[in-house]
Amino acid sequence: MRRRPLLLLVPLLFLAAACTVVGSDEGPDDVSPAPAPGERWQPRPGVSWQWQLTGKLDTSVKAAVYDVDGFHTTKEQVAALKRADRRTVCYLSTGAWEDFRPDAAAFPESMLGEGNGWDGERWLDIRRVAELEPLMAKRFDMCRDKGFDAVEPDNMDGYANTSGFPLTAEDQLRYNRLIAKLAHDRGLAVGLKNDLDQIPQLVGEFDFAVNEQCAQYGECERLSPFIEAGKAVFHVEYELPASRFCERSRDLKLSSLQKREDLGRWRKTCP
């Protein structure tokens, strides 16, 4: 199983003050209107996005959707983006433990498995849903209280990796459905991160998908159930240049970016 890129090994240095959205590398009207009162936001295929998990948050990128770190992005930053008609996605790791998070001590040692390939991160025993649910609920409460529109839960395919636990596909489905419910109960949209094998069972319960490197591995067509359901697929490539995947991404209606592995501000969009 291939690894995801290095996302975060030390606390991010996001700006603490409210931000003003200025500048542009997209069209001037590239925004995402707010959902109607009482309705959950639903990103549509082809919507533009920015994925930034490291460095000072740069709000000058005129992408309609910002996917940013849930812990280090402030309520004021989320509000500033919302005033500019940007929608915001709260990045959280729900399938792996990270030793640099403020709630790391709340996870018992017996729940922590093998490392997932990144310093300070270990797979979680997702079979222990009774213990994990309140821990994840607090994180989702944080996303809601900061004003995010959605959640991107990461590490959603432990069963397909060497986790240190005998996880099954059914264990993963049960846990991923719990994650979707936690988000929806709080009025948040939720994305399915990678986990291509379970798309047929989960597409109806998730509002969008986030994928890494489907073009490099010849897998992008497997995300089509989301597009056919009118749901966005936020896609990123690290090793392939945009010229190698953009034409196919347009055909598939993916929201595709070329990014560097540190997931900082830099991005290259498909023309």
PDB file of N, CA and C in Angstrom, residues 25-27 30 46-49 215 235-237 240-251 253-259 267-271:
ATOM      1  N   ASP A  25      -5.279  33.762  -8.186  1.00  0.00           N
ATOM      2  CA  ASP A  25      -4.690  32.948  -9.241  1.00  0.00           C
ATOM      3  C   ASP A  25      -5.786  32.121  -9.897  1.00  0.00           C
ATOM      4  N   GLU A  26      -7.026  32.520  -9.695  1.00  0.00           N
ATOM      5  CA  GLU A  26      -8.188  31.899 -10.317  1.00  0.00           C
ATOM      6  C   GLU A  26      -9.040  33.014 -10.901  1.00  0.00           C
ATOM      7  N   GLY A  27     -10.170  32.660 -11.477  1.00  0.00           N
ATOM      8  CA  GLY A  27     -11.083  33.667 -11.981  1.00  0.00           C
ATOM      9  C   GLY A  27     -11.694  34.457 -10.852  1.00  0.00           C
ATOM     10  N   ASP A  30     -14.574  32.812  -8.797  1.00  0.00           N
ATOM     11  CA  ASP A  30     -14.364  31.432  -8.387  1.00  0.00           C
ATOM     12  C   ASP A  30     -14.625  31.311  -6.889  1.00  0.00           C
ATOM     13  N   GLY A  46     -15.854  19.533 -10.128  1.00  0.00           N
ATOM     14  CA  GLY A  46     -15.150  20.578 -10.842  1.00  0.00           C
ATOM     15  C   GLY A  46     -14.853  21.822 -10.039  1.00  0.00           C
ATOM     16  N   VAL A  47     -15.370  21.951  -8.809  1.00  0.00           N
ATOM     17  CA  VAL A  47     -15.122  23.135  -8.001  1.00  0.00           C
ATOM     18  C   VAL A  47     -13.619  23.242  -7.699  1.00  0.00           C
ATOM     19  N   SER A  48     -13.087  24.460  -7.686  1.00  0.00           N
ATOM     20  CA  SER A  48     -11.658  24.654  -7.431  1.00  0.00           C
ATOM     21  C   SER A  48     -11.368  24.550  -5.933  1.00  0.00           C
ATOM     22  N   TRP A  49     -10.129  24.187  -5.617  1.00  0.00           N
ATOM     23  CA  TRP A  49      -9.784  24.044  -4.209  1.00  0.00           C
ATOM     24  C   TRP A  49      -8.314  24.338  -3.971  1.00  0.00           C
ATOM     25  N   ALA A 215      -3.977   9.424 -10.566  1.00  0.00           N
ATOM     26  CA  ALA A 215      -3.463   9.426 -11.941  1.00  0.00           C
ATOM     27  C   ALA A 215      -2.176   8.623 -12.027  1.00  0.00           C
ATOM     28  N   HIS A 235      -8.632  16.109  -5.900  1.00  0.00           N
ATOM     29  CA  HIS A 235      -7.565  15.189  -6.305  1.00  0.00           C
ATOM     30  C   HIS A 235      -6.241  15.932  -6.386  1.00  0.00           C
ATOM     31  N   VAL A 236      -5.172  15.282  -5.935  1.00  0.00           N
ATOM     32  CA  VAL A 236      -3.844  15.881  -5.977  1.00  0.00           C
ATOM     33  C   VAL A 236      -2.823  14.868  -6.477  1.00  0.00           C
ATOM     34  N   GLU A 237      -1.861  15.369  -7.242  1.00  0.00           N
ATOM     35  CA  GLU A 237      -0.708  14.578  -7.669  1.00  0.00           C
ATOM     36  C   GLU A 237       0.554  15.267  -7.178  1.00  0.00           C
ATOM     37  N   LEU A 240       3.637  13.502 -10.675  1.00  0.00           N
ATOM     38  CA  LEU A 240       3.321  13.757 -12.072  1.00  0.00           C
ATOM     39  C   LEU A 240       3.140  15.249 -12.311  1.00  0.00           C
ATOM     40  N   PRO A 241       3.681  15.797 -13.401  1.00  0.00           N
ATOM     41  CA  PRO A 241       3.383  17.191 -13.739  1.00  0.00           C
ATOM     42  C   PRO A 241       1.941  17.325 -14.207  1.00  0.00           C
ATOM     43  N   ALA A 242       1.390  18.517 -14.055  1.00  0.00           N
ATOM     44  CA  ALA A 242      -0.007  18.735 -14.426  1.00  0.00           C
ATOM     45  C   ALA A 242      -0.289  18.350 -15.873  1.00  0.00           C
ATOM     46  N   SER A 243       0.696  18.537 -16.737  1.00  0.00           N
ATOM     47  CA  SER A 243       0.499  18.210 -18.156  1.00  0.00           C
ATOM     48  C   SER A 243       0.220  16.731 -18.388  1.00  0.00           C
ATOM     49  N   ARG A 244       0.561  15.893 -17.409  1.00  0.00           N
ATOM     50  CA  ARG A 244       0.365  14.451 -17.546  1.00  0.00           C
ATOM     51  C   ARG A 244      -1.016  13.992 -17.107  1.00  0.00           C
ATOM     52  N   PHE A 245      -1.742  14.798 -16.328  1.00  0.00           N
ATOM     53  CA  PHE A 245      -3.029  14.316 -15.823  1.00  0.00           C
ATOM     54  C   PHE A 245      -4.198  15.263 -16.052  1.00  0.00           C
ATOM     55  N   CYS A 246      -3.940  16.506 -16.434  1.00  0.00           N
ATOM     56  CA  CYS A 246      -5.033  17.477 -16.495  1.00  0.00           C
ATOM     57  C   CYS A 246      -6.091  17.135 -17.543  1.00  0.00           C
ATOM     58  N   GLU A 247      -5.682  16.675 -18.690  1.00  0.00           N
ATOM     59  CA  GLU A 247      -6.671  16.381 -19.728  1.00  0.00           C
ATOM     60  C   GLU A 247      -7.640  15.296 -19.256  1.00  0.00           C
ATOM     61  N   ARG A 248      -7.093  14.242 -18.659  1.00  0.00           N
ATOM     62  CA  ARG A 248      -7.949  13.169 -18.168  1.00  0.00           C
ATOM     63  C   ARG A 248      -8.789  13.653 -16.993  1.00  0.00           C
ATOM     64  N   SER A 249      -8.226  14.494 -16.131  1.00  0.00           N
ATOM     65  CA  SER A 249      -8.990  15.033 -15.009  1.00  0.00           C
ATOM     66  C   SER A 249     -10.187  15.834 -15.490  1.00  0.00           C
ATOM     67  N   ARG A 250      -9.991  16.629 -16.538  1.00  0.00           N
ATOM     68  CA  ARG A 250     -11.121  17.394 -17.087  1.00  0.00           C
ATOM     69  C   ARG A 250     -12.200  16.463 -17.603  1.00  0.00           C
ATOM     70  N   ASP A 251     -11.793  15.402 -18.284  1.00  0.00           N
ATOM     71  CA  ASP A 251     -12.773  14.439 -18.805  1.00  0.00           C
ATOM     72  C   ASP A 251     -13.585  13.815 -17.674  1.00  0.00           C
ATOM     73  N   LYS A 253     -14.052  15.169 -14.696  1.00  0.00           N
ATOM     74  CA  LYS A 253     -14.627  16.247 -13.873  1.00  0.00           C
ATOM     75  C   LYS A 253     -14.056  16.266 -12.458  1.00  0.00           C
ATOM     76  N   LEU A 254     -12.776  15.909 -12.350  1.00  0.00           N
ATOM     77  CA  LEU A 254     -12.106  15.959 -11.060  1.00  0.00           C
ATOM     78  C   LEU A 254     -11.616  17.380 -10.776  1.00  0.00           C
ATOM     79  N   SER A 255     -11.526  17.728  -9.508  1.00  0.00           N
ATOM     80  CA  SER A 255     -10.908  18.988  -9.075  1.00  0.00           C
ATOM     81  C   SER A 255      -9.453  18.668  -8.755  1.00  0.00           C
ATOM     82  N   SER A 256      -8.586  18.856  -9.725  1.00  0.00           N
ATOM     83  CA  SER A 256      -7.221  18.339  -9.641  1.00  0.00           C
ATOM     84  C   SER A 256      -6.190  19.433  -9.437  1.00  0.00           C
ATOM     85  N   LEU A 257      -5.166  19.112  -8.644  1.00  0.00           N
ATOM     86  CA  LEU A 257      -4.039  19.997  -8.379  1.00  0.00           C
ATOM     87  C   LEU A 257      -2.745  19.216  -8.475  1.00  0.00           C
ATOM     88  N   GLN A 258      -1.692  19.909  -8.847  1.00  0.00           N
ATOM     89  CA  GLN A 258      -0.341  19.408  -8.613  1.00  0.00           C
ATOM     90  C   GLN A 258       0.169  20.125  -7.373  1.00  0.00           C
ATOM     91  N   LYS A 259       0.662  19.366  -6.384  1.00  0.00           N
ATOM     92  CA  LYS A 259       1.155  19.933  -5.136  1.00  0.00           C
ATOM     93  C   LYS A 259       2.528  19.359  -4.818  1.00  0.00           C
ATOM     94  N   ARG A 267       0.769  25.539  -5.452  1.00  0.00           N
ATOM     95  CA  ARG A 267      -0.137  24.657  -6.189  1.00  0.00           C
ATOM     96  C   ARG A 267      -0.064  25.001  -7.658  1.00  0.00           C
ATOM     97  N   LYS A 268      -0.368  24.035  -8.487  1.00  0.00           N
ATOM     98  CA  LYS A 268      -0.509  24.252  -9.916  1.00  0.00           C
ATOM     99  C   LYS A 268      -1.842  23.670 -10.340  1.00  0.00           C
ATOM    100  N   THR A 269      -2.670  24.487 -10.937  1.00  0.00           N
ATOM    101  CA  THR A 269      -3.998  24.049 -11.340  1.00  0.00           C
ATOM    102  C   THR A 269      -3.998  23.600 -12.786  1.00  0.00           C
ATOM    103  N   CYS A 270      -5.027  22.897 -13.149  1.00  0.00           N
ATOM    104  CA  CYS A 270      -5.212  22.521 -14.549  1.00  0.00           C
ATOM    105  C   CYS A 270      -5.795  23.699 -15.306  1.00  0.00           C
ATOM    106  N   PRO A 271      -5.228  24.063 -16.460  1.00  0.00           N
ATOM    107  CA  PRO A 271      -5.742  25.216 -17.214  1.00  0.00           C
ATOM    108  C   PRO A 271      -7.122  24.944 -17.797  1.00  0.00           C
TER     109      PRO A 271
END
